[in-house]
PDB file of C-alpha atoms and ligand atoms in Angstrom:
ATOM      1  CA  MET A   1       7.781 -26.535  -8.066  1.00  0.00           C
ATOM      2  CA  PHE A   2       4.743 -28.761  -8.580  1.00  0.00           C
ATOM      3  CA  LEU A   3       1.867 -27.119 -10.415  1.00  0.00           C
ATOM      4  CA  GLU A   4      -0.588 -27.710  -7.541  1.00  0.00           C
ATOM      5  CA  LYS A   5       1.836 -26.126  -5.055  1.00  0.00           C
ATOM      6  CA  MET A   6       2.469 -23.179  -7.359  1.00  0.00           C
ATOM      7  CA  LEU A   7      -1.270 -22.495  -7.645  1.00  0.00           C
ATOM      8  CA  GLN A   8      -1.695 -22.759  -3.901  1.00  0.00           C
ATOM      9  CA  SER A   9       1.155 -20.292  -3.314  1.00  0.00           C
ATOM     10  CA  GLN A  10      -0.518 -17.797  -5.647  1.00  0.00           C
ATOM     11  CA  GLY A  11      -3.799 -17.766  -3.721  1.00  0.00           C
ATOM     12  CA  PHE A  12      -5.900 -20.280  -5.669  1.00  0.00           C
ATOM     13  CA  GLY A  13      -7.023 -22.055  -2.497  1.00  0.00           C
ATOM     14  CA  ALA A  14      -6.199 -25.218  -0.603  1.00  0.00           C
ATOM     15  CA  ARG A  15      -4.101 -27.952  -2.245  1.00  0.00           C
ATOM     16  CA  LYS A  16      -7.201 -30.123  -2.852  1.00  0.00           C
ATOM     17  CA  HIS A  17      -8.987 -27.254  -4.575  1.00  0.00           C
ATOM     18  CA  CYS A  18      -5.938 -26.567  -6.762  1.00  0.00           C
ATOM     19  CA  GLN A  19      -5.747 -30.248  -7.720  1.00  0.00           C
ATOM     20  CA  GLN A  20      -9.391 -30.097  -8.733  1.00  0.00           C
ATOM     21  CA  LEU A  21      -8.831 -26.974 -10.864  1.00  0.00           C
ATOM     22  CA  ILE A  22      -6.032 -28.780 -12.686  1.00  0.00           C
ATOM     23  CA  LYS A  23      -8.034 -31.962 -13.191  1.00  0.00           C
ATOM     24  CA  ASN A  24     -10.947 -29.883 -14.519  1.00  0.00           C
ATOM     25  CA  GLY A  25      -8.654 -28.604 -17.274  1.00  0.00           C
ATOM     26  CA  ALA A  26      -8.818 -25.018 -16.026  1.00  0.00           C
ATOM     27  CA  VAL A  27      -5.058 -24.435 -16.039  1.00  0.00           C
ATOM     28  CA  GLU A  28      -3.027 -23.631 -19.143  1.00  0.00           C
ATOM     29  CA  ILE A  29       0.675 -22.976 -19.540  1.00  0.00           C
ATOM     30  CA  ASP A  30       2.015 -21.759 -22.881  1.00  0.00           C
ATOM     31  CA  GLY A  31      -1.421 -22.367 -24.418  1.00  0.00           C
ATOM     32  CA  VAL A  32      -1.484 -26.030 -23.349  1.00  0.00           C
ATOM     33  CA  VAL A  33      -3.912 -27.443 -20.764  1.00  0.00           C
ATOM     34  CA  VAL A  34      -1.945 -29.168 -17.989  1.00  0.00           C
ATOM     35  CA  LEU A  35      -3.829 -32.007 -16.292  1.00  0.00           C
ATOM     36  CA  ASN A  36      -1.075 -33.307 -14.019  1.00  0.00           C
ATOM     37  CA  PRO A  37      -1.093 -31.637 -10.566  1.00  0.00           C
ATOM     38  CA  LYS A  38       2.486 -32.841 -10.044  1.00  0.00           C
ATOM     39  CA  GLU A  39       3.804 -31.261 -13.256  1.00  0.00           C
ATOM     40  CA  LYS A  40       7.195 -29.748 -12.379  1.00  0.00           C
ATOM     41  CA  LEU A  41       7.573 -26.093 -13.258  1.00  0.00           C
ATOM     42  CA  LYS A  42      10.281 -23.464 -13.410  1.00  0.00           C
ATOM     43  CA  ILE A  43       8.582 -20.630 -11.568  1.00  0.00           C
ATOM     44  CA  GLU A  44      10.838 -17.763 -12.563  1.00  0.00           C
ATOM     45  CA  GLY A  45       8.912 -15.533 -14.961  1.00  0.00           C
ATOM     46  CA  LEU A  46       6.184 -18.181 -15.219  1.00  0.00           C
ATOM     47  CA  GLU A  47       2.953 -17.085 -16.894  1.00  0.00           C
ATOM     48  CA  PHE A  48      -0.176 -19.216 -16.735  1.00  0.00           C
ATOM     49  CA  GLN A  49      -3.914 -19.050 -17.231  1.00  0.00           C
ATOM     50  CA  VAL A  50      -6.754 -20.208 -15.011  1.00  0.00           C
ATOM     51  CA  TYR A  51     -10.123 -20.360 -16.774  1.00  0.00           C
ATOM     52  CA  GLY A  52      -8.642 -18.118 -19.458  1.00  0.00           C
ATOM     53  CA  GLU A  53      -7.489 -15.406 -17.016  1.00  0.00           C
ATOM     54  CA  LYS A  54      -3.773 -14.555 -17.287  1.00  0.00           C
ATOM     55  CA  TYR A  55      -1.490 -14.595 -14.237  1.00  0.00           C
ATOM     56  CA  THR A  56       2.222 -14.132 -13.594  1.00  0.00           C
ATOM     57  CA  TYR A  57       3.906 -16.117 -10.829  1.00  0.00           C
ATOM     58  CA  ARG A  58       4.958 -13.775  -8.006  1.00  0.00           C
ATOM     59  CA  GLU A  59       6.801 -15.030  -4.958  1.00  0.00           C
ATOM     60  CA  LYS A  60       5.490 -12.003  -3.020  1.00  0.00           C
ATOM     61  CA  VAL A  61       3.159  -9.220  -4.078  1.00  0.00           C
ATOM     62  CA  TYR A  62       3.745  -5.494  -3.643  1.00  0.00           C
ATOM     63  CA  ILE A  63       0.785  -3.323  -4.529  1.00  0.00           C
ATOM     64  CA  ALA A  64       0.339   0.442  -4.794  1.00  0.00           C
ATOM     65  CA  LEU A  65      -3.270   1.589  -4.501  1.00  0.00           C
ATOM     66  CA  ASN A  66      -4.631   5.094  -4.904  1.00  0.00           C
ATOM     67  CA  LYS A  67      -7.056   4.811  -2.019  1.00  0.00           C
ATOM     68  CA  PRO A  68     -10.388   6.545  -2.540  1.00  0.00           C
ATOM     69  CA  LYS A  69     -12.291   8.330   0.217  1.00  0.00           C
ATOM     70  CA  GLY A  70     -14.671   6.249   2.307  1.00  0.00           C
ATOM     71  CA  TYR A  71     -12.466   3.147   2.541  1.00  0.00           C
ATOM     72  CA  GLU A  72     -11.011   1.851   5.808  1.00  0.00           C
ATOM     73  CA  CYS A  73      -7.713   0.002   6.055  1.00  0.00           C
ATOM     74  CA  SER A  74      -9.202  -2.772   8.195  1.00  0.00           C
ATOM     75  CA  HIS A  75     -10.591  -6.127   7.104  1.00  0.00           C
ATOM     76  CA  GLN A  76     -13.739  -5.703   9.189  1.00  0.00           C
ATOM     77  CA  ALA A  77     -14.683  -2.185   8.197  1.00  0.00           C
ATOM     78  CA  THR A  78     -17.492  -0.905  10.374  1.00  0.00           C
ATOM     79  CA  HIS A  79     -18.864   2.321   8.900  1.00  0.00           C
ATOM     80  CA  HIS A  80     -17.278   2.379   5.462  1.00  0.00           C
ATOM     81  CA  PHE A  81     -16.013   0.083   2.744  1.00  0.00           C
ATOM     82  CA  SER A  82     -12.814  -1.862   3.327  1.00  0.00           C
ATOM     83  CA  VAL A  83      -9.827  -1.314   1.016  1.00  0.00           C
ATOM     84  CA  PHE A  84      -9.748  -5.098   0.745  1.00  0.00           C
ATOM     85  CA  ASP A  85     -13.052  -4.908  -1.163  1.00  0.00           C
ATOM     86  CA  LEU A  86     -10.955  -3.540  -4.054  1.00  0.00           C
ATOM     87  CA  PHE A  87      -9.062  -6.827  -4.525  1.00  0.00           C
ATOM     88  CA  ASP A  88     -10.081 -10.259  -5.770  1.00  0.00           C
ATOM     89  CA  ASP A  89     -10.093 -13.440  -3.675  1.00  0.00           C
ATOM     90  CA  ILE A  90      -6.893 -14.715  -5.274  1.00  0.00           C
ATOM     91  CA  LEU A  91      -4.969 -11.771  -3.818  1.00  0.00           C
ATOM     92  CA  LEU A  92      -6.884 -11.802  -0.535  1.00  0.00           C
ATOM     93  CA  ASN A  93      -6.096 -15.518  -0.092  1.00  0.00           C
ATOM     94  CA  ARG A  94      -2.415 -14.553  -0.119  1.00  0.00           C
ATOM     95  CA  GLY A  95      -2.999 -12.562   3.061  1.00  0.00           C
ATOM     96  CA  ILE A  96      -2.118  -9.113   1.750  1.00  0.00           C
ATOM     97  CA  GLN A  97      -1.953  -6.435   4.443  1.00  0.00           C
ATOM     98  CA  CYS A  98      -1.804  -2.648   4.423  1.00  0.00           C
ATOM     99  CA  VAL A  99       1.652  -1.149   4.934  1.00  0.00           C
ATOM    100  CA  GLY A 100       0.630   1.393   7.568  1.00  0.00           C
ATOM    101  CA  ARG A 101      -2.796   2.979   7.499  1.00  0.00           C
ATOM    102  CA  LEU A 102      -4.630   5.882   5.973  1.00  0.00           C
ATOM    103  CA  ASP A 103      -7.767   7.303   7.564  1.00  0.00           C
ATOM    104  CA  GLN A 104     -11.004   6.494   5.786  1.00  0.00           C
ATOM    105  CA  ASP A 105     -11.278  10.087   4.544  1.00  0.00           C
ATOM    106  CA  THR A 106      -7.648  10.266   3.342  1.00  0.00           C
ATOM    107  CA  THR A 107      -6.929   9.572  -0.315  1.00  0.00           C
ATOM    108  CA  GLY A 108      -3.726   8.536  -2.032  1.00  0.00           C
ATOM    109  CA  LEU A 109      -0.847   6.140  -1.885  1.00  0.00           C
ATOM    110  CA  LEU A 110      -1.399   2.984   0.138  1.00  0.00           C
ATOM    111  CA  LEU A 111       0.974   0.047  -0.192  1.00  0.00           C
ATOM    112  CA  LEU A 112      -0.182  -3.518   0.415  1.00  0.00           C
ATOM    113  CA  THR A 113       1.908  -6.669   0.554  1.00  0.00           C
ATOM    114  CA  ASP A 114       2.142 -10.260   1.747  1.00  0.00           C
ATOM    115  CA  ASP A 115       5.855  -9.779   2.498  1.00  0.00           C
ATOM    116  CA  GLY A 116       6.215  -9.382   6.267  1.00  0.00           C
ATOM    117  CA  GLN A 117       9.803  -8.121   5.996  1.00  0.00           C
ATOM    118  CA  PHE A 118       8.864  -5.371   3.562  1.00  0.00           C
ATOM    119  CA  LEU A 119       5.989  -4.360   5.846  1.00  0.00           C
ATOM    120  CA  GLN A 120       8.370  -4.175   8.811  1.00  0.00           C
ATOM    121  CA  ALA A 121      10.969  -2.220   6.851  1.00  0.00           C
ATOM    122  CA  LEU A 122       8.456   0.464   5.983  1.00  0.00           C
ATOM    123  CA  THR A 123       6.477   0.700   9.206  1.00  0.00           C
ATOM    124  CA  HIS A 124       9.110   0.235  11.890  1.00  0.00           C
ATOM    125  CA  PRO A 125       9.141   3.481  13.936  1.00  0.00           C
ATOM    126  CA  LYS A 126      12.950   3.598  13.843  1.00  0.00           C
ATOM    127  CA  LYS A 127      13.157   3.312  10.063  1.00  0.00           C
ATOM    128  CA  HIS A 128      11.627   6.726   9.349  1.00  0.00           C
ATOM    129  CA  VAL A 129      10.644   6.274   5.728  1.00  0.00           C
ATOM    130  CA  PRO A 130       9.517   9.772   4.669  1.00  0.00           C
ATOM    131  CA  LYS A 131       6.003  10.301   3.378  1.00  0.00           C
ATOM    132  CA  VAL A 132       4.725  13.280   1.403  1.00  0.00           C
ATOM    133  CA  TYR A 133       1.230  14.576   2.105  1.00  0.00           C
ATOM    134  CA  LYS A 134      -0.809  17.278   0.409  1.00  0.00           C
ATOM    135  CA  MET A 135      -3.735  18.833   2.218  1.00  0.00           C
ATOM    136  CA  MET A 136      -6.387  21.500   2.082  1.00  0.00           C
ATOM    137  CA  THR A 137      -6.780  23.382   5.348  1.00  0.00           C
ATOM    138  CA  VAL A 138      -9.803  25.096   6.870  1.00  0.00           C
ATOM    139  CA  ASP A 139      -7.898  28.319   7.650  1.00  0.00           C
ATOM    140  CA  GLU A 140      -5.286  30.094   5.583  1.00  0.00           C
ATOM    141  CA  ILE A 141      -1.805  28.818   6.334  1.00  0.00           C
ATOM    142  CA  THR A 142       0.398  31.415   8.030  1.00  0.00           C
ATOM    143  CA  ASP A 143       4.194  31.779   7.915  1.00  0.00           C
ATOM    144  CA  GLU A 144       4.206  31.079  11.633  1.00  0.00           C
ATOM    145  CA  GLN A 145       2.401  27.761  11.135  1.00  0.00           C
ATOM    146  CA  VAL A 146       4.912  26.734   8.466  1.00  0.00           C
ATOM    147  CA  GLN A 147       7.775  27.564  10.835  1.00  0.00           C
ATOM    148  CA  GLN A 148       6.133  25.718  13.731  1.00  0.00           C
ATOM    149  CA  LEU A 149       5.628  22.604  11.623  1.00  0.00           C
ATOM    150  CA  GLU A 150       9.276  22.687  10.596  1.00  0.00           C
ATOM    151  CA  ALA A 151      10.461  23.306  14.151  1.00  0.00           C
ATOM    152  CA  GLY A 152       8.304  20.450  15.419  1.00  0.00           C
ATOM    153  CA  VAL A 153       5.279  20.122  17.662  1.00  0.00           C
ATOM    154  CA  GLU A 154       4.327  17.935  20.594  1.00  0.00           C
ATOM    155  CA  LEU A 155       1.380  15.570  20.249  1.00  0.00           C
ATOM    156  CA  ARG A 156      -0.669  14.435  23.207  1.00  0.00           C
ATOM    157  CA  ASN A 157       0.194  10.909  24.422  1.00  0.00           C
ATOM    158  CA  GLU A 158       3.180  10.660  22.058  1.00  0.00           C
ATOM    159  CA  THR A 159       6.801  11.019  23.051  1.00  0.00           C
ATOM    160  CA  GLY A 160       9.175  13.302  21.198  1.00  0.00           C
ATOM    161  CA  ILE A 161       8.807  16.135  18.767  1.00  0.00           C
ATOM    162  CA  PHE A 162       7.063  15.762  15.422  1.00  0.00           C
ATOM    163  CA  ALA A 163       8.637  17.919  12.759  1.00  0.00           C
ATOM    164  CA  ALA A 164       7.868  18.109   9.053  1.00  0.00           C
ATOM    165  CA  THR A 165      10.329  18.903   6.282  1.00  0.00           C
ATOM    166  CA  ASN A 166       9.826  20.587   2.914  1.00  0.00           C
ATOM    167  CA  VAL A 167       6.756  22.376   4.233  1.00  0.00           C
ATOM    168  CA  THR A 168       5.478  24.204   1.151  1.00  0.00           C
ATOM    169  CA  ARG A 169       2.418  26.402   0.803  1.00  0.00           C
ATOM    170  CA  LEU A 170       0.916  25.553  -2.583  1.00  0.00           C
ATOM    171  CA  SER A 171      -1.857  28.143  -2.216  1.00  0.00           C
ATOM    172  CA  ALA A 172      -3.506  30.034   0.675  1.00  0.00           C
ATOM    173  CA  ASN A 173      -5.188  26.887   2.042  1.00  0.00           C
ATOM    174  CA  GLU A 174      -3.099  24.178   0.419  1.00  0.00           C
ATOM    175  CA  LEU A 175      -0.001  22.685   1.986  1.00  0.00           C
ATOM    176  CA  GLN A 176       2.499  19.975   1.130  1.00  0.00           C
ATOM    177  CA  MET A 177       4.881  18.523   3.685  1.00  0.00           C
ATOM    178  CA  THR A 178       6.986  15.473   4.416  1.00  0.00           C
ATOM    179  CA  VAL A 179       6.616  13.570   7.669  1.00  0.00           C
ATOM    180  CA  HIS A 180       9.009  11.000   9.038  1.00  0.00           C
ATOM    181  CA  GLN A 181       7.032   9.017  11.578  1.00  0.00           C
ATOM    182  CA  GLY A 182       3.658   7.351  11.319  1.00  0.00           C
ATOM    183  CA  VAL A 183       1.661   7.863  14.492  1.00  0.00           C
ATOM    184  CA  TYR A 184      -2.121   7.802  14.573  1.00  0.00           C
ATOM    185  CA  HIS A 185      -3.695  10.768  12.730  1.00  0.00           C
ATOM    186  CA  GLN A 186      -0.246  12.367  12.647  1.00  0.00           C
ATOM    187  CA  VAL A 187      -0.794  14.992   9.953  1.00  0.00           C
ATOM    188  CA  LYS A 188      -4.205  16.065  11.231  1.00  0.00           C
ATOM    189  CA  ARG A 189      -2.857  16.335  14.777  1.00  0.00           C
ATOM    190  CA  MET A 190       0.210  18.297  13.658  1.00  0.00           C
ATOM    191  CA  LEU A 191      -1.995  20.815  11.863  1.00  0.00           C
ATOM    192  CA  ALA A 192      -4.275  21.052  14.887  1.00  0.00           C
ATOM    193  CA  ALA A 193      -1.213  21.613  17.097  1.00  0.00           C
ATOM    194  CA  VAL A 194      -0.304  24.745  15.114  1.00  0.00           C
ATOM    195  CA  GLY A 195      -3.881  26.057  15.258  1.00  0.00           C
ATOM    196  CA  ASN A 196      -5.207  25.017  11.847  1.00  0.00           C
ATOM    197  CA  LYS A 197      -7.386  22.112  10.694  1.00  0.00           C
ATOM    198  CA  VAL A 198      -7.067  19.619   7.828  1.00  0.00           C
ATOM    199  CA  GLU A 199     -10.058  19.666   5.529  1.00  0.00           C
ATOM    200  CA  SER A 200      -8.855  16.983   3.118  1.00  0.00           C
ATOM    201  CA  LEU A 201      -5.699  14.898   3.071  1.00  0.00           C
ATOM    202  CA  HIS A 202      -3.871  13.059   0.318  1.00  0.00           C
ATOM    203  CA  ARG A 203      -0.679  10.980   0.466  1.00  0.00           C
ATOM    204  CA  GLN A 204       1.407  11.507  -2.642  1.00  0.00           C
ATOM    205  CA  GLN A 205       4.666   9.702  -1.964  1.00  0.00           C
ATOM    206  CA  ILE A 206       6.350   7.062   0.202  1.00  0.00           C
ATOM    207  CA  GLY A 207      10.159   7.052   0.179  1.00  0.00           C
ATOM    208  CA  LYS A 208      10.995   7.957  -3.381  1.00  0.00           C
ATOM    209  CA  PHE A 209       7.951   6.257  -4.877  1.00  0.00           C
ATOM    210  CA  ASP A 210       5.408   8.759  -6.172  1.00  0.00           C
ATOM    211  CA  LEU A 211       1.786   7.892  -6.861  1.00  0.00           C
ATOM    212  CA  GLU A 212       2.045   9.787 -10.156  1.00  0.00           C
ATOM    213  CA  ASN A 213      -1.104   9.470 -12.227  1.00  0.00           C
ATOM    214  CA  LEU A 214      -2.779   6.373 -10.871  1.00  0.00           C
ATOM    215  CA  ALA A 215      -6.517   7.097 -10.793  1.00  0.00           C
ATOM    216  CA  GLU A 216      -8.453   6.822  -7.524  1.00  0.00           C
ATOM    217  CA  GLY A 217      -9.405   3.212  -6.828  1.00  0.00           C
ATOM    218  CA  GLU A 218      -6.770   1.884  -9.251  1.00  0.00           C
ATOM    219  CA  TRP A 219      -3.815  -0.241  -8.209  1.00  0.00           C
ATOM    220  CA  ILE A 220      -0.654  -1.691  -9.746  1.00  0.00           C
ATOM    221  CA  PHE A 221       1.902  -4.364  -8.878  1.00  0.00           C
ATOM    222  CA  LEU A 222       5.195  -2.657  -8.048  1.00  0.00           C
ATOM    223  CA  THR A 223       8.277  -3.541 -10.056  1.00  0.00           C
ATOM    224  CA  GLU A 224      11.530  -4.379  -8.234  1.00  0.00           C
ATOM    225  CA  GLU A 225      12.791  -0.869  -8.953  1.00  0.00           C
ATOM    226  CA  GLN A 226       9.614   0.729  -7.523  1.00  0.00           C
ATOM    227  CA  ILE A 227       9.882  -1.469  -4.393  1.00  0.00           C
ATOM    228  CA  GLN A 228      13.415  -0.181  -3.797  1.00  0.00           C
ATOM    229  CA  ARG A 229      12.263   3.415  -4.304  1.00  0.00           C
ATOM    230  CA  ALA A 230       9.459   3.006  -1.738  1.00  0.00           C
ATOM    231  CA  LYS A 231      12.034   1.875   0.859  1.00  0.00           C
ATOM    232  CA  GLN A 232      14.318   4.903   0.364  1.00  0.00           C
ATOM    233  CA  ARG A 233      14.899   6.739   3.605  1.00  0.00           C
ATOM    234  CA  ASP A 234      16.822   9.712   2.167  1.00  0.00           C
ATOM    235  CA  GLU A 235      15.320  13.152   2.543  1.00  0.00           C
ATOM    236  CA  ILE A 236      12.722  13.858  -0.170  1.00  0.00           C
TER     237      ILE A 236
HETATM  238  N1  LIG B 301      -2.014  11.501   8.979  1.00  0.00           N
HETATM  239  C1  LIG B 301      -3.334  11.608   9.230  1.00  0.00           C
HETATM  240  O1  LIG B 301      -3.760  12.424  10.046  1.00  0.00           O
HETATM  241  N2  LIG B 301      -4.169  10.803   8.558  1.00  0.00           N
HETATM  242  C2  LIG B 301      -3.753   9.909   7.616  1.00  0.00           C
HETATM  243  O2  LIG B 301      -4.575   9.224   7.010  1.00  0.00           O
HETATM  244  C3  LIG B 301      -2.376   9.820   7.374  1.00  0.00           C
HETATM  245  C4  LIG B 301      -1.523  10.625   8.071  1.00  0.00           C
END
């Protein structure tokens, strides 16, 4: 691939802008400034620098963010920050999108990607990738509520029954459960349907990919193995 095309594919702007970066001597490969925009490159595993900043060539990007409170999953956030404020222009230029949504007041695992197929695979209603949520509730969680959540509840304006699996009371007001769909405000509505109320909500896991100890506001690029884990549809 030509150097100028490679830079463009990685989010460094229009072809003309990339040519200019190269001609300005901003781009280094293996410690050598490359001034030829048409330099032919092997892109596999390619590492390069732009103005001294290190980058790795990625055909597509897969990002796991620990979303903080107060961030919306939309580009034009109205009342809060946008999760896209947490990323630099290089990544934004690639057109990364959220894989599903979290409410502004929900924390935890949010995936972002510029791979449309991956996005489809994880958000398609028929694919049922399980997601693990932890929550604090306003009222103490009763045995009956746990049973109702496992048996399934109806949600207004939605078809079908919404059941959770692995519903586990972690303490009197703290619950963990796995859900298999992804309708609007699903967890909050399920808790309301059994007569309780979510006070705070956190997503811990998608498929078999666990957020582990990523700090709030931090993000990582997923490895191939982590991408496969996030797609896992087996019961978790
Ligand atoms: N369910 C909700 O109610 N809110 C979220 O943010 C995610 C799942």
